[in-house]
Coordinates of C-alpha atoms and ligand atoms in Angstrom, one line a residue:
M1 CA 6.2 -7.8 -45.9
N2 CA 9.7 -9.1 -45.5
Y3 CA 11.2 -9.0 -42.0
T4 CA 14.5 -10.2 -40.9
F5 CA 13.1 -10.5 -37.4
L6 CA 9.9 -11.6 -35.8
P7 CA 7.4 -8.7 -36.4
R8 CA 5.5 -9.2 -33.1
T9 CA 6.9 -6.6 -30.6
W10 CA 10.4 -5.4 -30.8
A11 CA 12.8 -2.6 -29.7
R12 CA 14.6 -0.7 -32.4
I13 CA 18.0 0.4 -31.2
D14 CA 19.7 3.2 -33.2
L15 CA 23.5 2.6 -33.0
D16 CA 24.1 5.8 -34.9
A17 CA 22.3 7.7 -32.1
L18 CA 24.5 6.1 -29.6
T19 CA 27.6 7.1 -31.6
H20 CA 26.2 10.6 -31.9
N21 CA 25.5 10.9 -28.1
Y22 CA 29.0 9.5 -27.3
Q23 CA 30.5 12.2 -29.4
V24 CA 28.4 15.0 -28.0
I25 CA 29.5 14.0 -24.5
R26 CA 33.1 13.6 -25.5
K27 CA 33.1 17.2 -26.8
R28 CA 32.1 18.4 -23.4
L29 CA 35.0 16.8 -21.6
H30 CA 38.2 18.5 -20.8
P31 CA 41.2 17.1 -22.6
G32 CA 42.4 14.1 -20.5
T33 CA 39.2 13.5 -18.7
R34 CA 38.2 9.9 -19.1
M35 CA 34.8 8.5 -19.8
M36 CA 33.5 5.6 -17.8
A37 CA 30.5 4.4 -19.8
V38 CA 27.8 3.2 -17.5
V39 CA 26.4 0.0 -19.1
K40 CA 24.7 -1.6 -16.1
A41 CA 21.3 -3.3 -16.4
D42 CA 22.0 -4.6 -20.0
A43 CA 23.0 -1.0 -21.0
Y44 CA 19.8 0.4 -19.6
G45 CA 17.9 -2.2 -21.5
H46 CA 19.5 -1.4 -24.9
G47 CA 21.5 -4.7 -25.0
V48 CA 25.0 -4.6 -23.7
K49 CA 26.1 -7.1 -26.2
Y50 CA 25.9 -4.5 -29.0
V51 CA 26.3 -1.3 -26.9
A52 CA 29.5 -2.1 -25.0
P53 CA 31.6 -3.1 -28.0
L54 CA 30.4 0.0 -29.9
L55 CA 31.4 2.3 -27.0
D56 CA 34.7 0.4 -26.7
R57 CA 35.4 1.1 -30.4
L58 CA 34.4 4.7 -30.0
G59 CA 37.0 5.2 -27.3
A60 CA 35.3 5.0 -23.9
E61 CA 38.2 4.4 -21.5
Q62 CA 36.3 2.5 -18.9
F63 CA 33.0 0.7 -18.1
A64 CA 30.8 0.7 -15.0
V65 CA 28.3 -2.1 -14.1
S66 CA 26.3 -2.9 -11.1
N67 CA 27.5 -6.4 -10.2
I68 CA 30.0 -9.1 -11.0
E69 CA 27.9 -11.0 -13.4
E70 CA 27.5 -7.9 -15.6
A71 CA 31.3 -7.4 -15.3
M72 CA 32.0 -11.0 -16.4
Q73 CA 29.5 -10.6 -19.3
L74 CA 31.7 -7.6 -20.5
R75 CA 34.8 -9.7 -20.2
A76 CA 33.1 -12.5 -22.2
L77 CA 32.4 -9.9 -24.9
S78 CA 36.1 -9.3 -25.1
I79 CA 36.1 -5.9 -23.4
K80 CA 39.6 -5.6 -22.1
K81 CA 39.3 -2.1 -20.6
P82 CA 38.9 -1.4 -16.9
I83 CA 35.5 -2.3 -15.4
L84 CA 34.2 -1.0 -12.1
I85 CA 31.5 -2.7 -10.1
L86 CA 29.4 0.1 -8.6
G87 CA 27.6 -2.2 -6.2
Y88 CA 28.1 -5.1 -3.8
T89 CA 30.2 -8.2 -4.6
P90 CA 30.4 -11.0 -1.9
P91 CA 34.0 -10.8 -0.6
Y92 CA 34.7 -14.5 -1.2
L93 CA 34.8 -13.6 -4.9
A94 CA 38.1 -11.6 -4.4
K95 CA 40.0 -14.1 -6.6
T96 CA 37.6 -13.8 -9.5
L97 CA 37.7 -10.0 -9.3
A98 CA 41.5 -10.1 -9.4
Q99 CA 41.8 -12.7 -12.1
H100 CA 39.6 -10.8 -14.5
E101 CA 41.0 -7.4 -13.5
I102 CA 37.6 -6.1 -12.3
S103 CA 37.7 -3.2 -9.9
Q104 CA 35.4 -3.3 -6.9
T105 CA 33.7 -0.4 -5.0
V106 CA 34.7 -0.5 -1.4
F107 CA 32.2 1.4 0.8
D108 CA 33.0 0.7 4.4
S109 CA 35.7 -0.7 6.7
E110 CA 34.0 -4.0 7.4
Y111 CA 33.7 -4.8 3.7
A112 CA 37.3 -3.7 3.1
A113 CA 38.5 -6.0 5.8
A114 CA 36.6 -9.0 4.4
L115 CA 37.7 -8.3 0.9
S116 CA 41.3 -7.9 2.0
R117 CA 41.1 -11.2 4.0
H118 CA 39.9 -13.2 1.0
A119 CA 42.3 -11.5 -1.4
A120 CA 45.3 -12.1 0.9
A121 CA 44.3 -15.7 1.6
D122 CA 44.1 -16.4 -2.2
G123 CA 47.3 -14.5 -2.8
V124 CA 45.7 -11.9 -5.1
T125 CA 45.3 -8.2 -5.2
V126 CA 41.9 -6.6 -5.9
R127 CA 41.7 -3.1 -7.4
M128 CA 39.4 -0.8 -5.4
H129 CA 37.6 2.4 -5.9
I130 CA 36.7 3.9 -2.5
K131 CA 33.2 5.3 -2.4
I132 CA 32.3 8.3 -0.3
D133 CA 28.7 9.0 0.8
T134 CA 28.5 12.8 0.6
G135 CA 24.7 12.9 0.8
M136 CA 23.3 10.1 -1.3
G137 CA 22.8 8.0 1.8
R138 CA 23.3 4.7 0.0
L139 CA 26.8 3.1 -0.2
G140 CA 30.0 4.8 1.0
F141 CA 32.1 6.0 3.8
I142 CA 29.9 8.7 5.4
H143 CA 31.2 12.3 5.1
H144 CA 28.4 14.7 5.6
D145 CA 30.3 17.3 7.6
L146 CA 33.5 19.2 6.8
Q147 CA 34.5 18.9 10.5
D148 CA 34.2 15.0 10.5
C149 CA 37.3 12.9 10.7
D150 CA 35.8 9.4 10.8
A151 CA 35.8 8.7 7.0
I152 CA 39.3 10.0 6.7
E153 CA 40.6 7.8 9.5
Q154 CA 38.9 4.7 8.2
I155 CA 40.1 5.2 4.7
R156 CA 43.6 5.8 6.0
S157 CA 43.6 2.4 7.7
I158 CA 42.0 0.4 4.8
C159 CA 44.6 1.7 2.5
K160 CA 47.2 -0.2 4.6
L161 CA 45.3 -3.5 4.2
P162 CA 47.0 -6.3 2.2
G163 CA 45.4 -7.6 -1.0
L164 CA 43.8 -4.3 -1.9
A165 CA 45.2 -1.9 -4.5
R166 CA 44.0 1.7 -4.4
E167 CA 42.9 2.8 -7.8
G168 CA 40.1 5.3 -7.5
I169 CA 37.8 7.4 -5.2
F170 CA 34.3 8.5 -6.1
T171 CA 31.0 9.9 -4.9
H172 CA 27.5 9.9 -6.4
F173 CA 25.2 13.0 -6.6
A174 CA 21.7 12.7 -5.1
S175 CA 20.1 15.6 -7.0
S176 CA 22.3 16.8 -9.7
D177 CA 19.2 16.4 -11.9
L178 CA 17.8 19.3 -9.9
D179 CA 14.9 17.4 -8.4
G180 CA 14.9 18.7 -4.9
D181 CA 17.9 20.9 -5.6
Q182 CA 16.7 23.8 -7.7
D183 CA 19.8 26.0 -7.5
G184 CA 22.3 23.1 -7.5
S185 CA 23.6 24.0 -4.0
F186 CA 23.2 20.4 -2.7
T187 CA 25.4 19.1 -5.5
R188 CA 28.0 21.8 -4.9
R189 CA 28.0 20.9 -1.2
Q190 CA 28.5 17.2 -2.1
F191 CA 31.3 18.1 -4.4
D192 CA 33.0 20.2 -1.6
L193 CA 32.7 17.3 0.8
F194 CA 34.2 15.0 -1.7
C195 CA 37.1 17.3 -2.4
D196 CA 37.6 17.7 1.3
V197 CA 38.1 14.0 1.7
I198 CA 40.6 13.9 -1.2
D199 CA 42.6 16.9 0.0
R200 CA 42.9 15.6 3.6
L201 CA 44.0 12.2 2.4
K202 CA 46.5 13.8 0.1
Q203 CA 48.0 15.6 3.2
D204 CA 48.7 12.1 4.5
G205 CA 50.3 11.1 1.3
I206 CA 47.3 9.0 0.1
T207 CA 46.4 9.9 -3.5
F208 CA 44.2 8.4 -6.2
C209 CA 44.7 8.3 -10.0
L210 CA 41.0 8.3 -10.7
R211 CA 38.8 10.8 -8.8
H212 CA 35.3 10.9 -10.2
C213 CA 31.8 12.1 -9.3
C214 CA 29.8 13.2 -12.4
N215 CA 26.8 11.2 -13.5
S216 CA 25.0 12.3 -16.7
A217 CA 23.4 15.4 -15.2
A218 CA 26.6 16.7 -13.6
T219 CA 28.6 15.9 -16.7
L220 CA 26.2 18.3 -18.6
R221 CA 25.7 20.9 -15.9
N222 CA 29.0 21.1 -14.0
P223 CA 32.1 20.8 -16.2
E224 CA 34.2 22.1 -13.3
M225 CA 33.4 18.8 -11.4
Q226 CA 34.8 16.4 -14.1
L227 CA 38.1 15.7 -12.3
D228 CA 39.8 12.6 -13.8
M229 CA 36.8 10.8 -15.1
V230 CA 33.0 11.1 -15.6
R231 CA 30.3 8.4 -15.4
P232 CA 27.5 9.1 -17.9
G233 CA 24.7 6.6 -18.3
I234 CA 21.3 7.9 -19.4
I235 CA 22.7 10.5 -21.8
L236 CA 24.7 7.9 -23.7
Y237 CA 21.3 6.4 -24.6
G238 CA 20.0 9.8 -25.7
M239 CA 17.6 10.5 -22.8
E240 CA 17.5 13.5 -20.5
P241 CA 18.4 12.9 -16.8
S242 CA 15.4 15.1 -15.8
S243 CA 12.9 17.4 -17.3
A244 CA 14.9 20.3 -15.9
L245 CA 17.7 19.3 -18.3
R246 CA 15.6 19.3 -21.4
N247 CA 17.5 20.4 -24.5
V248 CA 20.8 21.1 -22.7
A249 CA 22.5 18.9 -25.2
D250 CA 21.7 17.7 -28.7
L251 CA 20.9 14.1 -27.7
R252 CA 19.2 11.4 -29.8
P253 CA 17.1 8.7 -28.1
A254 CA 18.4 5.4 -29.2
M255 CA 15.4 3.2 -28.3
T256 CA 12.0 2.9 -30.0
L257 CA 9.4 0.3 -28.9
Q258 CA 7.3 -1.0 -31.8
S259 CA 4.6 -3.6 -32.3
V260 CA 1.9 -4.6 -34.8
I261 CA -1.8 -4.9 -35.0
S262 CA -3.1 -8.5 -34.5
M263 CA -6.8 -7.9 -35.0
V264 CA -9.3 -5.1 -35.8
K265 CA -12.9 -5.3 -34.8
D266 CA -16.0 -3.2 -34.3
L267 CA -17.4 -2.8 -30.9
H268 CA -21.0 -1.9 -30.2
P269 CA -22.4 0.2 -27.3
G270 CA -22.3 -1.9 -24.1
D271 CA -19.4 -4.2 -25.3
S272 CA -16.7 -4.3 -22.7
V273 CA -12.9 -4.7 -23.2
S274 CA -10.3 -6.8 -21.2
Y275 CA -10.1 -8.1 -17.6
G276 CA -12.3 -6.5 -15.0
R277 CA -14.5 -4.9 -17.7
T278 CA -13.1 -1.5 -16.9
Y279 CA -14.0 -0.1 -20.3
T280 CA -17.4 -0.3 -22.0
A281 CA -18.0 1.2 -25.4
Q282 CA -20.6 4.0 -25.3
H283 CA -21.0 4.1 -29.1
E284 CA -19.8 2.3 -32.1
I285 CA -16.1 2.1 -32.1
R286 CA -13.3 0.3 -33.9
A287 CA -10.8 -1.4 -31.7
A288 CA -7.4 -3.0 -32.4
T289 CA -5.6 -5.6 -30.4
I290 CA -1.8 -5.2 -30.0
P291 CA 0.5 -8.2 -29.1
I292 CA 2.2 -6.4 -26.2
G293 CA 1.6 -6.6 -22.5
Y294 CA 3.2 -6.2 -19.1
A295 CA 5.3 -9.3 -19.7
D296 CA 7.0 -7.2 -22.4
G297 CA 7.4 -4.4 -19.9
Y298 CA 4.3 -2.5 -21.2
P299 CA 3.0 -1.5 -17.8
R300 CA -0.5 -2.2 -16.5
S301 CA -0.6 1.4 -15.2
L302 CA -1.3 2.4 -18.8
S303 CA -4.7 0.7 -18.6
N304 CA -7.4 3.2 -19.8
N305 CA -4.6 5.8 -19.6
G306 CA -2.0 5.8 -22.3
Y307 CA -2.0 5.9 -26.0
I308 CA 0.0 4.5 -28.9
L309 CA 0.7 6.0 -32.3
I310 CA -0.5 4.5 -35.6
R311 CA 0.9 6.3 -38.6
G312 CA 1.4 9.3 -36.3
Q313 CA -2.1 9.3 -35.0
K314 CA -3.1 8.7 -31.4
A315 CA -4.9 5.5 -30.5
P316 CA -6.0 5.5 -26.8
I317 CA -5.6 2.4 -24.7
I318 CA -9.0 1.0 -23.7
G319 CA -9.4 -1.5 -20.8
R320 CA -6.7 -3.1 -18.9
V321 CA -3.2 -3.9 -20.3
C322 CA -2.9 -7.7 -20.0
M323 CA 0.2 -9.9 -19.7
D324 CA 0.5 -10.3 -23.5
Q325 CA -2.1 -8.1 -25.1
T326 CA -3.4 -4.5 -25.1
V327 CA -6.5 -3.0 -26.9
V328 CA -6.6 0.4 -28.4
D329 CA -9.3 2.6 -29.9
V330 CA -8.6 3.2 -33.6
T331 CA -11.9 4.9 -34.5
G332 CA -11.1 7.6 -36.9
I333 CA -7.8 6.3 -38.0
P334 CA -8.4 5.1 -41.5
K335 CA -7.6 1.7 -43.0
V336 CA -6.1 0.1 -39.9
K337 CA -5.4 -3.5 -40.5
E338 CA -3.7 -6.6 -39.2
G339 CA 0.1 -6.5 -39.5
D340 CA 0.3 -2.6 -39.5
E341 CA 3.2 -1.4 -37.4
V342 CA 2.5 0.7 -34.4
L343 CA 4.7 2.9 -32.1
L344 CA 4.6 2.5 -28.3
F345 CA 7.4 5.0 -27.6
G346 CA 10.2 6.6 -29.5
S347 CA 10.0 7.6 -33.2
D348 CA 9.0 6.1 -36.5
A349 CA 8.6 7.7 -39.9
N350 CA 5.3 9.2 -39.0
G351 CA 5.6 10.5 -35.5
T352 CA 7.2 10.6 -32.1
L353 CA 6.0 9.7 -28.6
P354 CA 8.8 10.8 -26.4
V355 CA 9.9 8.2 -23.8
E356 CA 9.6 10.9 -21.2
E357 CA 5.9 11.6 -22.1
Y358 CA 5.2 7.8 -22.1
S359 CA 7.0 7.4 -18.7
A360 CA 5.0 10.2 -17.2
L361 CA 1.7 8.4 -18.2
C362 CA 3.1 5.3 -16.5
G363 CA 4.0 7.3 -13.4
T364 CA 7.7 6.7 -13.7
V365 CA 10.8 8.1 -15.4
N366 CA 12.7 7.2 -18.7
Y367 CA 15.3 5.3 -16.7
E368 CA 12.8 2.8 -15.5
T369 CA 11.0 2.5 -18.8
V370 CA 14.0 1.4 -20.8
C371 CA 15.2 -1.0 -18.1
L372 CA 11.9 -2.6 -17.9
V373 CA 11.5 -3.4 -21.6
G374 CA 11.1 -7.2 -21.2
K375 CA 13.6 -9.8 -22.2
R376 CA 10.8 -11.3 -24.4
V377 CA 11.3 -8.2 -26.7
P378 CA 14.1 -8.7 -29.2
R379 CA 16.4 -5.7 -29.8
I380 CA 16.9 -4.9 -33.4
Y381 CA 20.0 -2.8 -34.2
Y382 CA 20.4 -0.2 -36.9
E383 CA 23.6 1.4 -38.1
N384 CA 24.1 3.7 -41.1
G385 CA 20.4 3.3 -41.8
R386 CA 20.7 -0.5 -42.2
Q387 CA 19.9 -3.4 -39.9
A388 CA 23.2 -4.3 -38.2
G389 CA 22.1 -7.2 -36.0
Q390 CA 19.5 -8.4 -33.4
L391 CA 19.4 -9.8 -30.0
N392 CA 16.9 -12.4 -29.0
Y393 CA 16.9 -13.4 -25.4
V394 CA 14.2 -16.1 -25.8
Y395 CA 14.7 -18.0 -29.0
N396 CA 17.8 -17.1 -31.0
A397 CA 17.2 -18.6 -34.4
R398 CA 15.8 -17.4 -37.6
L399 CA 12.1 -18.1 -38.1
Ligands
PLP401 C1 23.8 4.5 -12.5 C2 25.0 5.3 -12.0 C3 25.6 6.3 -12.8 C4 25.0 6.8 -14.1 O1 23.8 7.6 -13.8 P1 23.1 8.5 -15.0 O2 22.2 9.4 -14.3 O3 22.4 7.4 -15.8 O4 24.2 9.2 -15.7 C5 26.7 6.9 -12.3 N1 27.3 6.6 -11.2 C6 26.7 5.7 -10.4 C7 27.3 5.3 -9.0 C8 25.5 5.0 -10.7 O5 25.0 4.1 -9.9

């Protein structure tokens, strides 16, 4: 077998799927609505080094990340477009933000004052997007009631601060994926509160070029809420924001997690498997060891619980998932041997184990699953059916 990468455990990333998903989303946007591609957390584990330049080429107008290191990583990848940091940046980094033209989320008066002080002292201007908390309860000027004036007054005064340039205003939906909001009424209320802030600031002559609130779920469900820009994340990678949004768009999952068989052996009644001896063979079985464990992001919660696919057939996990290895029962799957490829989630030529089904077995959601694929797992990229590159976080040379 000839591999251009180490055939131990790897994540296959389908760049054609990413392109397809980008185009599906773009078709749903009103003319003029911008797309801010959310590429935080290493592009949801897909490898921002390959994902961001592709989305840049496809025409994404802006990028969103969670912190300044991720923003600087994009600049180092020669991404010249606007970048917004959605989370916290220590205010003393005002100069770095300004120099690299990175926009910062400003979420309360105290933070605005500190950022302004540092920017003014360094003689720079930081671009800001003001965040409104309309019900997420995380970051943002709190506006939970149409009667309230606090947020409006505070924003009015921070807009006068030196060293800060007003660029955008946004909010984030808590349940646009319908979890805890079956009829979408909470999202609608958040949207109304957000529009209320925008309208009242406008009456004071304070306007924003970039008003945005739609995450993936709202981008698909609420086209009337697109405003100037949308912030899709999970759907770019081809996954559904929640089970309630299954099949609302023709998305293609971009990531598949694969591994190989390292050893096959026969176990006899009474033989136990792995730490803690939580599995004991009741009859003759054939077991296979796979070189993947929780250090690769293969969660221990799958112990005696999940399964993998070998040539499309289910092989249940037996015993505990270890740091580097996992054992599966391959009884009844013919001719299993060392070196055979196996599927942990995603699709191969013989079958599919949807990341959502896998995540449910782990007690989590697709978002966490892809983010947790370990940095020990190389990402192998495919485009036009051909390998187009690879990303090795540990050892970056050909073996
Ligand atoms: C992560 C994030 C998004 C993207 O969310 P998806 O559900 O993946 O589309 C959008 N906006 C903010 C503020 C976020 O933190």
